CSV table of C-alpha atoms in Angstrom, one decimal:
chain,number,residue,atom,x,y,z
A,1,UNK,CA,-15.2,-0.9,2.3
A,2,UNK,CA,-14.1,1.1,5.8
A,3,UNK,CA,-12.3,4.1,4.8
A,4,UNK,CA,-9.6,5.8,7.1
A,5,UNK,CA,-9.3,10.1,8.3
A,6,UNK,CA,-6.1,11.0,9.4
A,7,UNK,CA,-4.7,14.9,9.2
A,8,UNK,CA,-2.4,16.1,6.5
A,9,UNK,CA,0.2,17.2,8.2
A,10,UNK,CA,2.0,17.3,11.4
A,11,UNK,CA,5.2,18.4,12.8
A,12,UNK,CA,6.7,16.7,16.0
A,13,UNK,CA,10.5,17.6,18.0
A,14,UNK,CA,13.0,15.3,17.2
A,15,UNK,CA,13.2,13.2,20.2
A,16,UNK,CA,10.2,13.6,21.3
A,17,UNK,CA,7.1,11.1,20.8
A,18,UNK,CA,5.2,11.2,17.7
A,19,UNK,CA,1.4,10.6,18.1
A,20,UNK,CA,-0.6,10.1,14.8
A,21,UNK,CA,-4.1,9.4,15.0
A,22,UNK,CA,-6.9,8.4,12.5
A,23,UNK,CA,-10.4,7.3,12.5
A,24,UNK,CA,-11.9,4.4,10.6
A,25,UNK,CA,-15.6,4.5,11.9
A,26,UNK,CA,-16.6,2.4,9.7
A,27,UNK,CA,-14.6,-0.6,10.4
A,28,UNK,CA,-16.1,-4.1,10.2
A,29,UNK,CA,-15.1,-6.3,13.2
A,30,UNK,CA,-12.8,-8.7,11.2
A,31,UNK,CA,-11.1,-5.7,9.3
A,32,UNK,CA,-7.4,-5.1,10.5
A,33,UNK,CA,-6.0,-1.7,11.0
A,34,UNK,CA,-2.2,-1.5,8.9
A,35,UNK,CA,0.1,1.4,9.2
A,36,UNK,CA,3.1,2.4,6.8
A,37,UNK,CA,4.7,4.8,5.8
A,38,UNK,CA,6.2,6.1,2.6
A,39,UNK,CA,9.3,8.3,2.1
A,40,UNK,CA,9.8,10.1,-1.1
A,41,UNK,CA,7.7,8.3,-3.5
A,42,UNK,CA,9.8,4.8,-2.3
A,43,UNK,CA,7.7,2.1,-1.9
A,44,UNK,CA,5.5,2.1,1.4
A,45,UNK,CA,7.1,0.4,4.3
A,46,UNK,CA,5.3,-1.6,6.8
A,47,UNK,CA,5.2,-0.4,10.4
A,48,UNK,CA,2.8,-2.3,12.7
A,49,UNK,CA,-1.0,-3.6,12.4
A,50,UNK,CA,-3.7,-4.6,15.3
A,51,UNK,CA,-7.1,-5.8,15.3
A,52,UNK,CA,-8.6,-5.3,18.6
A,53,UNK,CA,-5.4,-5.4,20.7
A,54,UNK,CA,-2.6,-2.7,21.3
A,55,UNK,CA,0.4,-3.9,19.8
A,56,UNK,CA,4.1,-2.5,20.0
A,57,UNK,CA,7.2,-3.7,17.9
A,58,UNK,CA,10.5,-2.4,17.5
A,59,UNK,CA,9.6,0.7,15.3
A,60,UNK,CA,6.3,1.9,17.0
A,61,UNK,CA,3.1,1.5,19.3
A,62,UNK,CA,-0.3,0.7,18.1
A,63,UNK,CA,-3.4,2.0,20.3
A,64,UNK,CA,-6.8,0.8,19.4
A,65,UNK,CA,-10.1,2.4,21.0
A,66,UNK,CA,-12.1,-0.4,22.7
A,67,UNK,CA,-14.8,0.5,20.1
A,68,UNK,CA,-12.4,0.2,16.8
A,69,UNK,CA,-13.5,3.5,15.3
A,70,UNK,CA,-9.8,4.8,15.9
A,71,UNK,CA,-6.0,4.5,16.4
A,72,UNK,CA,-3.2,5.9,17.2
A,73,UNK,CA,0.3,4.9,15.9
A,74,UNK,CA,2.9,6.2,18.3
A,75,UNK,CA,6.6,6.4,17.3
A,76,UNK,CA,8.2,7.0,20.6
A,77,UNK,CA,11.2,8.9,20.4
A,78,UNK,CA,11.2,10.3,16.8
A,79,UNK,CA,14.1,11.1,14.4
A,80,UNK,CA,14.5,13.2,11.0
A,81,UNK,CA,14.4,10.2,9.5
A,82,UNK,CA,11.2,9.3,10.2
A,83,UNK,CA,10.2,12.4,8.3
A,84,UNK,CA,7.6,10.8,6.0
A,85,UNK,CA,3.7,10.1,4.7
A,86,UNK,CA,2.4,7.8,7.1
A,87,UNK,CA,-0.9,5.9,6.0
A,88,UNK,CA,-3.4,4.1,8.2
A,89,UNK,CA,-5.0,1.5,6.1
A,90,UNK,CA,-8.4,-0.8,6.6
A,91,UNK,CA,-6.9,-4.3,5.5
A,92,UNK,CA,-10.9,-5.7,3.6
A,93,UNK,CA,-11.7,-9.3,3.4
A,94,UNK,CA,-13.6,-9.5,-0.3
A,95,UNK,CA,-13.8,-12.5,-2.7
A,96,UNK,CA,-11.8,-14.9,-0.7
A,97,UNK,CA,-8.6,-12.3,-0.5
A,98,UNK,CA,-7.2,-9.4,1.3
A,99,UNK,CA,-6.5,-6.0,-0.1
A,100,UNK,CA,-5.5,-2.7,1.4
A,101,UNK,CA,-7.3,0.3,1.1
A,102,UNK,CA,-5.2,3.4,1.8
A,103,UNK,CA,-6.5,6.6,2.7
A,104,UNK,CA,-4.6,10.4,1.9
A,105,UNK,CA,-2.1,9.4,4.6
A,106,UNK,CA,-0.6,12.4,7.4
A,107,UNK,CA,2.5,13.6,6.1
A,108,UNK,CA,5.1,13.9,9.5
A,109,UNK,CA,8.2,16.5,9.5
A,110,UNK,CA,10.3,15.8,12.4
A,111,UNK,CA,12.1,18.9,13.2
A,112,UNK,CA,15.9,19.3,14.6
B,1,UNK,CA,17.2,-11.8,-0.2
B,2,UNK,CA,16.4,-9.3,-2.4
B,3,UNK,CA,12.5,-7.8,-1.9
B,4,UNK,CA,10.3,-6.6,-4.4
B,5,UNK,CA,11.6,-5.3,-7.5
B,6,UNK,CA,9.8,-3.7,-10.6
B,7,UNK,CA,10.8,-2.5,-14.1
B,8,UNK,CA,11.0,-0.5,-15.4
B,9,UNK,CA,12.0,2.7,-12.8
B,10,UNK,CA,10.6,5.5,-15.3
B,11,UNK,CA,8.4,5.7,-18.6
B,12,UNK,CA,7.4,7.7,-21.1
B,13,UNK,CA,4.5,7.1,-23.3
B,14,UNK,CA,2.4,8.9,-25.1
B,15,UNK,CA,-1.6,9.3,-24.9
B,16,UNK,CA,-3.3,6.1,-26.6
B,17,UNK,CA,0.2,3.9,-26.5
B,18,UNK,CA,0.2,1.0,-24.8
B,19,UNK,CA,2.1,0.2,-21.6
B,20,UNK,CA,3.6,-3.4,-19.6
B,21,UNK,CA,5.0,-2.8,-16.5
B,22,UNK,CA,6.6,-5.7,-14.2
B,23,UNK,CA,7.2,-6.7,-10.9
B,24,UNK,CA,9.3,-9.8,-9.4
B,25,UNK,CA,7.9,-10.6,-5.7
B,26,UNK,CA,10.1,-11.0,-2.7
B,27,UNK,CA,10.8,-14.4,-1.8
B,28,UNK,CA,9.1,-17.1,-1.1
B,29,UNK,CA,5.8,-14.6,-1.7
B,30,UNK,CA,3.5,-15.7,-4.5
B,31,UNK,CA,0.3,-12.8,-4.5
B,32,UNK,CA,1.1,-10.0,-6.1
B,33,UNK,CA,-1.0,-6.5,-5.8
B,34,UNK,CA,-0.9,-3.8,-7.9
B,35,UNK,CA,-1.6,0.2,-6.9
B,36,UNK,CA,-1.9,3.1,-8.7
B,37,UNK,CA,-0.6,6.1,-6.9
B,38,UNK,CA,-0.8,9.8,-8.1
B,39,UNK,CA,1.0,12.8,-7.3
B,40,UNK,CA,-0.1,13.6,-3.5
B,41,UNK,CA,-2.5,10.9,-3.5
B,42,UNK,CA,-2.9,7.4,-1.4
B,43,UNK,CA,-2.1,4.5,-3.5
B,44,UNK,CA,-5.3,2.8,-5.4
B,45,UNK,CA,-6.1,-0.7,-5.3
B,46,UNK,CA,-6.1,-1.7,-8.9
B,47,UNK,CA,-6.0,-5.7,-8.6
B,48,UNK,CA,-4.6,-8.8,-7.2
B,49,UNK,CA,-3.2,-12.1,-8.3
B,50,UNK,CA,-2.7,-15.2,-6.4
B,51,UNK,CA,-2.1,-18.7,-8.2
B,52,UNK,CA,-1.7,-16.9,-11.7
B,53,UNK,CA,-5.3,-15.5,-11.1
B,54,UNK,CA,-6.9,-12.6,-11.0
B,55,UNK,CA,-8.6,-12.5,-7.5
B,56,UNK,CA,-9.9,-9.4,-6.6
B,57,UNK,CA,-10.5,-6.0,-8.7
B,58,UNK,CA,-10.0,-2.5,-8.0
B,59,UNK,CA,-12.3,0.5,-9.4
B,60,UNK,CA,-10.4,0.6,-12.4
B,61,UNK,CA,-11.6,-0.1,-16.1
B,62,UNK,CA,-11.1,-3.2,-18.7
B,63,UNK,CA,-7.8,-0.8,-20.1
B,64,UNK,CA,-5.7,-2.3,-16.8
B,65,UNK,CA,-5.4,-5.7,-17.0
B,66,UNK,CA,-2.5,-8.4,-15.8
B,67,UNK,CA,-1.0,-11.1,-15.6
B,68,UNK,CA,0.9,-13.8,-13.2
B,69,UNK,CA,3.2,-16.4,-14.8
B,70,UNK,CA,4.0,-19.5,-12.6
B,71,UNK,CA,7.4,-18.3,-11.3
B,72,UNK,CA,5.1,-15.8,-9.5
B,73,UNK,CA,5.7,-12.3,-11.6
B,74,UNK,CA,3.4,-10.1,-12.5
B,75,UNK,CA,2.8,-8.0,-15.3
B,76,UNK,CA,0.8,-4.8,-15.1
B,77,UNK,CA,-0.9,-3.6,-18.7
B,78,UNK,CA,-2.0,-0.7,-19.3
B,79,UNK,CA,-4.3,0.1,-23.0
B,80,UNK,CA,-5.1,3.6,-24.8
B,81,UNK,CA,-3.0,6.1,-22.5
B,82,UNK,CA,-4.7,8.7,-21.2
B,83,UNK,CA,-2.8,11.8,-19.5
B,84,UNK,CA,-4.7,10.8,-16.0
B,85,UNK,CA,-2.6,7.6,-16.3
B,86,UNK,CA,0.3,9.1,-15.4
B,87,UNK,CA,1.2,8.3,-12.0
B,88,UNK,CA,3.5,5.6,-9.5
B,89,UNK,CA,2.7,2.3,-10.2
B,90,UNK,CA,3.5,0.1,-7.1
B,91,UNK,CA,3.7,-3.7,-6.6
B,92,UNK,CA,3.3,-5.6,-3.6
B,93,UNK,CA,3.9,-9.1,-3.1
B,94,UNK,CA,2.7,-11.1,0.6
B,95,UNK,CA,2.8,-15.0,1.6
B,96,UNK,CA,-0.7,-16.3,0.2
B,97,UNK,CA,-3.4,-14.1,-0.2
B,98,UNK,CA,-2.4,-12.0,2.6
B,99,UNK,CA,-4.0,-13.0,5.9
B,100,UNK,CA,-1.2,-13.5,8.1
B,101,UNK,CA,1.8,-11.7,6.7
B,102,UNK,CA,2.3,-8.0,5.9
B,103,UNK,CA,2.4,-6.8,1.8
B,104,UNK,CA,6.2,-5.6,1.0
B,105,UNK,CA,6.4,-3.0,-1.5
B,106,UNK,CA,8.7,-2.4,-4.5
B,107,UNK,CA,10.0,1.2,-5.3
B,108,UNK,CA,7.6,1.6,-8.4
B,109,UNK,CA,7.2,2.8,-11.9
B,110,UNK,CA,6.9,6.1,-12.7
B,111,UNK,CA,5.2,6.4,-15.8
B,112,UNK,CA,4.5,10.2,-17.7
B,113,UNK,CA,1.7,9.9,-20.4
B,114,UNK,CA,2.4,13.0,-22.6
């Protein structure tokens, strides 16, 4: 199973653009890359996911490397709400199903 | 609509009790995964169900073990309590086994082995 590396922490300006990276090296090429996040032990919330493609939605930007060993999730103008753990996840394909595979996640603080 | 939800919110058990823990999925959703989360941790894959089967498995031993009744539910059981079993135990439900659609998280159960 690919496994994910992101920091622990990191602090951004509110208002300005959050950049979160994370390397999954290991990645096969039919593995997508997931991102949520999870504020104060809630349930995690779903952000964005890619394969091979950047993708942007209302909530964030995701940034692939041509190779697939990394990404970046990019929240462009963040707030204190989006003070949170964010996780970068290998979605695996085993035994006919999907499952997510979550790694120690980056926890943001978004300062006033 | 109302998303995931699980029951109950908190538990306390003690060491070698048993424990069931359940989940309704959202809508229209009829896999349900189960994670194990502890404190500072990144949830833990502990199994998934899809058409009231167990389909995939987790590194976790025979104590965990589940359950999916038809109307799509899930129940999470948990044998001889050990203190390393306390932790947030999140369900997540998704539209088939998961290929095209997103897993949507309930809020969890906290459970406390003393």
């Amino acid at each position: 199973d690919a496994k994910t590396t992101q920091p622990p922490s990191m602090d951004c300006a509110e208002g300005r653009a959050a950049n979160l990276p994370c390397n999954h090296s290991t990645i096969s090429g039919n593995e997508y890359v997931y991102w949520y996040r999870q504020i104060h032990s809630q349930g995690p919330q779903y952000i964005i996911h890619g394969l091979k493609n950047n993708e942007t939605n209302e909530m964030a930007s995701l940034i692939i490397t041509e190779d697939r060993k990394s990404s970046t999730l990019i929240l462009p103008h963040a707030t204190l709400r989006d003070t949170a753990v964010y996780y970068c996840i290998v979605r695996a394909y085993t035994s006919g199903t999907y499952k997510y595979i979550f790694g120690t996640g980056t926890r943001l603080k978004v300062l006033a | 609509d109302a998303g995931v939800t699980q029951s109950p919110t908190h538990l306390i058990k003690t060491r070698g009790q048993q424990v069931t823990l359940r989940c309704s999925p959202k809508s229209g959703h009829d896999t349900v995964s189960w994670y194990q989360q502890a404190l500072g941790q990144g949830p833990q894959f502990i199994f998934q169900y899809y058409e009231e089967e167990e389909r995939q498995r987790g590194n976790f031993p025979d104590r965990f073990s589940g359950h999916q009744f038809p109307n799509y539910s899930s129940e999470l059981n948990v044998n001889a309590l050990l203190l390393g079993d306390s932790a947030l135990y999140l369900c997540a439900s998704s539209d088939g086994t998961g290929y095209l659609s997103e897993q949507y998280f309930g809020p969890g159960t906290r459970l406390t082995v003393t």
